[in-house]
Short mmCIF file of C-alpha atoms in Angstrom, two decimals:
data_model
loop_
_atom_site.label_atom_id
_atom_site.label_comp_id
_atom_site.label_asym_id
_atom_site.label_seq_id
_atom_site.Cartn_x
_atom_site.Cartn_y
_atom_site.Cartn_z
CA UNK A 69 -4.19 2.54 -29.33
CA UNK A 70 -7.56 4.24 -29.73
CA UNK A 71 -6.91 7.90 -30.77
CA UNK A 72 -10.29 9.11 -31.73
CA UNK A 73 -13.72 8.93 -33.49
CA UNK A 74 -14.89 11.98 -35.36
CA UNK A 75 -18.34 12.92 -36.77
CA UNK A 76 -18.32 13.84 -39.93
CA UNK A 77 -21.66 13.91 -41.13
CA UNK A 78 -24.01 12.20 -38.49
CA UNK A 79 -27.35 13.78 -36.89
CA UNK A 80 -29.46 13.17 -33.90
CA UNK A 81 -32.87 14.57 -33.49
CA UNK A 82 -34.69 15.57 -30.34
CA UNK A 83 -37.84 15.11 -29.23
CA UNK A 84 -39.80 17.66 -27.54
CA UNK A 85 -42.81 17.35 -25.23
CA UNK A 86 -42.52 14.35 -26.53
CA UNK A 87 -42.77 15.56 -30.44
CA UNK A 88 -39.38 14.02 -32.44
CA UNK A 89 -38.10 17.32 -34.49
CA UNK A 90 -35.69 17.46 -37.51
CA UNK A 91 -32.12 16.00 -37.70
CA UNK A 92 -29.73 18.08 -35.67
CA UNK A 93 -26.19 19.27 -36.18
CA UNK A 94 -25.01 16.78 -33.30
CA UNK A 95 -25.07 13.30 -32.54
CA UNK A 96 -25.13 11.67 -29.16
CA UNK A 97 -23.03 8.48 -29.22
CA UNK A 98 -21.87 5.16 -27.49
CA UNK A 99 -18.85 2.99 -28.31
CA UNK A 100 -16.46 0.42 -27.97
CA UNK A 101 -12.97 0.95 -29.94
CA UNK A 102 -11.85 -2.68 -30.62
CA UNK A 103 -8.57 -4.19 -32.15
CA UNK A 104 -6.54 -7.61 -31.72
CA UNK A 105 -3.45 -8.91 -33.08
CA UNK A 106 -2.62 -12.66 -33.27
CA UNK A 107 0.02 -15.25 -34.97
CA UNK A 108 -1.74 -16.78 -37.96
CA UNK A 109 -0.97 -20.54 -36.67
CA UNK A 110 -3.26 -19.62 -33.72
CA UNK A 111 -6.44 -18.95 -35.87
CA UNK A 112 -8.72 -15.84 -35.82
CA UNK A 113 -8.41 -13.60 -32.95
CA UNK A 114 -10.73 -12.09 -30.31
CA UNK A 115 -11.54 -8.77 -30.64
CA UNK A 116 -10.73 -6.58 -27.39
CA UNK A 117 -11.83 -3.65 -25.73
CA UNK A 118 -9.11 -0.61 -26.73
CA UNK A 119 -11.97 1.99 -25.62
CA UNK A 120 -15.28 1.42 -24.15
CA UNK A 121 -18.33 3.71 -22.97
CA UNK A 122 -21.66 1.20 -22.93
CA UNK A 123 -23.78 2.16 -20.13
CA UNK A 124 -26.51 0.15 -21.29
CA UNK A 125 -24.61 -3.30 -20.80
CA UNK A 126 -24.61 -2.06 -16.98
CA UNK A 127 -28.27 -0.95 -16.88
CA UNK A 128 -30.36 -2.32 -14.60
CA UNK A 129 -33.75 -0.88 -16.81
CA UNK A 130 -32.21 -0.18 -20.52
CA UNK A 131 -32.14 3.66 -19.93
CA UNK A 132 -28.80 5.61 -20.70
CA UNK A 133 -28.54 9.06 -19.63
CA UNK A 134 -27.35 11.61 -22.07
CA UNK A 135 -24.31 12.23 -19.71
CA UNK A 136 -23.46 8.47 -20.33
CA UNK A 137 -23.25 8.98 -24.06
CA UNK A 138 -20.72 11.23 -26.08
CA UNK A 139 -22.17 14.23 -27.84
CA UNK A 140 -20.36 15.01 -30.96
CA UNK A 141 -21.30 17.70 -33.45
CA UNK A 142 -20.60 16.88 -37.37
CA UNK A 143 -17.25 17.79 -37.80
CA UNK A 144 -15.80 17.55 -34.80
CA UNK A 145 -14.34 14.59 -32.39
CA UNK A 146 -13.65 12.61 -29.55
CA UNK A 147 -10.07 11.89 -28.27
CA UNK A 148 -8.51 8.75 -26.49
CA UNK A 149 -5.71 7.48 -24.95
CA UNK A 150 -5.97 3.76 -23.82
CA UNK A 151 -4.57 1.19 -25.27
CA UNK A 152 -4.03 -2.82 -25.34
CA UNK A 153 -0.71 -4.69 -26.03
CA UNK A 154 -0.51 -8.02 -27.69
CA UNK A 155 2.62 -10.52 -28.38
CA UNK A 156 2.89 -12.39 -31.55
CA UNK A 157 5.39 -14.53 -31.44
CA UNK A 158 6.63 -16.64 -34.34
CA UNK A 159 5.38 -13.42 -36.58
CA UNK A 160 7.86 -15.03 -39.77
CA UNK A 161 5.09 -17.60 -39.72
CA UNK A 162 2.68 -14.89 -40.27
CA UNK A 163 0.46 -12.28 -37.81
CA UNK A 164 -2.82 -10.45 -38.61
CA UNK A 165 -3.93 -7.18 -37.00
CA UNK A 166 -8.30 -6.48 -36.70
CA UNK A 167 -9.78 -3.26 -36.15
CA UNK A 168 -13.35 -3.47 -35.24
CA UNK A 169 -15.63 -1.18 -33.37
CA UNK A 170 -19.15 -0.94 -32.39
CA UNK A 171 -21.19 2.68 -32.55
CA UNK A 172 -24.35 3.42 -31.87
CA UNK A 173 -26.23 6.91 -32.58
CA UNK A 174 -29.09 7.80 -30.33
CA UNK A 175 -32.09 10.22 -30.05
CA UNK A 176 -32.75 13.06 -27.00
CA UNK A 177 -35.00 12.55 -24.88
CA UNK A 178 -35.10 14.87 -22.16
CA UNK A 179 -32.74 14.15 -20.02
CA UNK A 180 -32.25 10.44 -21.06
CA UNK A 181 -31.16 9.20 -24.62
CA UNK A 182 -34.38 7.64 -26.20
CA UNK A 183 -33.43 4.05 -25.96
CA UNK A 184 -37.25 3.02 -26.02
CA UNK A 185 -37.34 3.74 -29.91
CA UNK A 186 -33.51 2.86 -30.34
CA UNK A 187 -33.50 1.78 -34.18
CA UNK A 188 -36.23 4.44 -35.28
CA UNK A 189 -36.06 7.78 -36.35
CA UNK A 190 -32.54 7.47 -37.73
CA UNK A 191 -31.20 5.89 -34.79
CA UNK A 192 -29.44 2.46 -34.35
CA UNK A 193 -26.22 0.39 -34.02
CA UNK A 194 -23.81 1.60 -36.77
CA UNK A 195 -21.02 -0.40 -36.83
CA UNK A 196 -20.52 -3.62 -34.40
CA UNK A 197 -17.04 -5.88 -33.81
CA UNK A 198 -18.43 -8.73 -36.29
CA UNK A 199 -18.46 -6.56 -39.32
CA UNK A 200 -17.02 -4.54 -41.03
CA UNK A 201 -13.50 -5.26 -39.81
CA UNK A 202 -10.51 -3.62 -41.61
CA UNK A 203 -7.47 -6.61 -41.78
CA UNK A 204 -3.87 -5.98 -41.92
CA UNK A 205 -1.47 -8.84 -42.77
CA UNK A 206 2.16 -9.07 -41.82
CA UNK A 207 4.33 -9.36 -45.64
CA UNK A 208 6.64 -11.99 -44.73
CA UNK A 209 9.20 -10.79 -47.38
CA UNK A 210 8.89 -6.79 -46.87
CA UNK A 211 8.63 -7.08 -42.52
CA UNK A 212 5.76 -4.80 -42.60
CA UNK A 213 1.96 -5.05 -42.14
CA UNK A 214 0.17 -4.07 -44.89
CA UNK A 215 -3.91 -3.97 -45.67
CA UNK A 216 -5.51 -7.17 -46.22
CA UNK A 217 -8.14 -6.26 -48.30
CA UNK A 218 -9.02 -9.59 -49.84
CA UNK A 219 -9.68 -11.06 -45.67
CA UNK A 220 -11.22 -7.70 -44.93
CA UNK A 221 -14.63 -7.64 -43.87
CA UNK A 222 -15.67 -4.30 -45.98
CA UNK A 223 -19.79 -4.41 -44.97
CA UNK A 224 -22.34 -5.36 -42.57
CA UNK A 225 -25.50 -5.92 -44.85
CA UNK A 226 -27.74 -6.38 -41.71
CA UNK A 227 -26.80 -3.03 -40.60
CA UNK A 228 -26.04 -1.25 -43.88
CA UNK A 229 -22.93 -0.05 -42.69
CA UNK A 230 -19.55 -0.38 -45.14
CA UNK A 231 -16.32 1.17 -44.97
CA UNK A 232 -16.07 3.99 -47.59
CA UNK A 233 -12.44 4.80 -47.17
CA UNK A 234 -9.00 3.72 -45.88
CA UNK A 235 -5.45 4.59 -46.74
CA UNK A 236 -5.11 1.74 -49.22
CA UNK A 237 -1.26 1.79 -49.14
CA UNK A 238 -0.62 1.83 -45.19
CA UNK A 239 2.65 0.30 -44.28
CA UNK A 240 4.09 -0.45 -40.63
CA UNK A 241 7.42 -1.42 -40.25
CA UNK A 242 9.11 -2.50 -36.83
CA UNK A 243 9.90 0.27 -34.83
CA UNK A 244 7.36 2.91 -36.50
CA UNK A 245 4.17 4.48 -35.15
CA UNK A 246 1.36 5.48 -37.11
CA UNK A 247 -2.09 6.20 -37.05
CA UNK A 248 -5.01 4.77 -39.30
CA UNK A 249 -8.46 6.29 -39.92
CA UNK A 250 -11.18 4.15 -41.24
CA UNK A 251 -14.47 5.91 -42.65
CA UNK A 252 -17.61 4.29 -41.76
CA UNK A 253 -20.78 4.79 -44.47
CA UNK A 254 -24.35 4.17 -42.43
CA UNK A 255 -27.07 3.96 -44.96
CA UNK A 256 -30.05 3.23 -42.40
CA UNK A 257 -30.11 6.93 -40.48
CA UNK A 258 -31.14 10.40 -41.16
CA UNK A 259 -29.56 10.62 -45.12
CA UNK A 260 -30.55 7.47 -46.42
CA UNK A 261 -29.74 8.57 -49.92
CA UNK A 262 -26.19 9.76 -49.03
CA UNK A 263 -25.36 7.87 -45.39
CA UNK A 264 -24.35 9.23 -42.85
CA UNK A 265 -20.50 8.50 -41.96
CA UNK A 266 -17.97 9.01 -38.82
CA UNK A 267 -14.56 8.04 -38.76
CA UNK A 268 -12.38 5.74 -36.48
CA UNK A 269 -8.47 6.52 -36.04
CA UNK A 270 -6.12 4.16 -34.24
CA UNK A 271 -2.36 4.73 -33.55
CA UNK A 272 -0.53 1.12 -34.43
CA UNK A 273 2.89 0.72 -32.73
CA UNK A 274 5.35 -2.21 -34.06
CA UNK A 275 8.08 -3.15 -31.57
CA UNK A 276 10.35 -5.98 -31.07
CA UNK A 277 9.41 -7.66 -27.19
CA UNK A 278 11.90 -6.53 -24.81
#
């Protein structure tokens, strides 16, 4: 389940009159909240839609209007509640779990996000499904998932994003449910020494198929 994605230090700027002003306190945002689970035997998995706004995919001229996007100020965030379901059967064999998510940060301008100079003025595409992706691995012996780090995709260098911070030590056990936040660090916006980051949480449910 998607739960939420929360701004924690990501700015926007505006442009007035045409004129681009300083980094804002806000960001205006569009996403789509991926994850996929999948018996080992079967290969890699397909990453699928848990949460999706992309109005751009459905534009007929490129143009995204800034009710179309999410505007979230630093510190705050946005909450979800959809959700997919997948079946692993044969999980003794082994079963991986991807989380994956593409975010982009735009620009104002005027009434339309400034998709003309998407990519400049600390704009772009911060995370996409390819990379990073955070991998969980089913332990055989212990019947839980645990992190994957050494499968984990932990960068994208093309977009300079990485993930700065998960809970290293994240169990799930049949029956439980529990939520995971993954930090994202973008080092191509606003604070290029720093980076600016936002965080992704899923709720993870492990149940035996009825």
């Amino acid at each position: 389940m998607a739960k939420s994605l929360k701004n924690v230090s990501v700015k926007s700027r505006e442009a007035i009159f045409g004129i681009t002003g300083s980094p804002k306190n806000n960001a205006w945002f569009t996403y789509t909240i991926g994850g996929v689970a999948y018996n080992n035997e079967m290969g890699s998995g397909v990453i699928q839609n848990i949460e999706n706004l992309d109005p751009r995919s459905e534009s007929m001229t490129g143009m995204i209007y800034l009710s179309e996007t999410k505007d979230i100020s630093v510190g705050n965030s946005v909450s979800f509640s959809s959700q997919i379901v997948n079946e692993v059967k044969s999980i003794e064999k082994g079963a991986t779990i991807e989380l994956a998510s593409r975010v982009d940060k735009y620009n104002k301008e005027t009434w339309f996000a400034d998709t003309a100079k998407f990519g400049q003025r600390g704009s772009g595409n911060m995370a996409a499904t390819s990379a990073p992706i955070l991998k969980l691995k089913y332990d055989v012996d212990n019947e839980q998932f645990v992190i994957d780090t050494e499968n984990s995709v932990m960068s994208n260098d093309s977009l300079s994003t990485t993930i700065s911070s998960y809970p290293a030590d994240f169990t799930l056990k049949r029956g439980e449910i529990k939520d995971i936040t993954i930090r994202y660090k973008w080092m191509k916006g606003n604070d290029a020494s720093n980076g600016e980051e936002f965080e992704i949480t899923y709720t993870l449910k492990f149940e035996s198929a009825q």
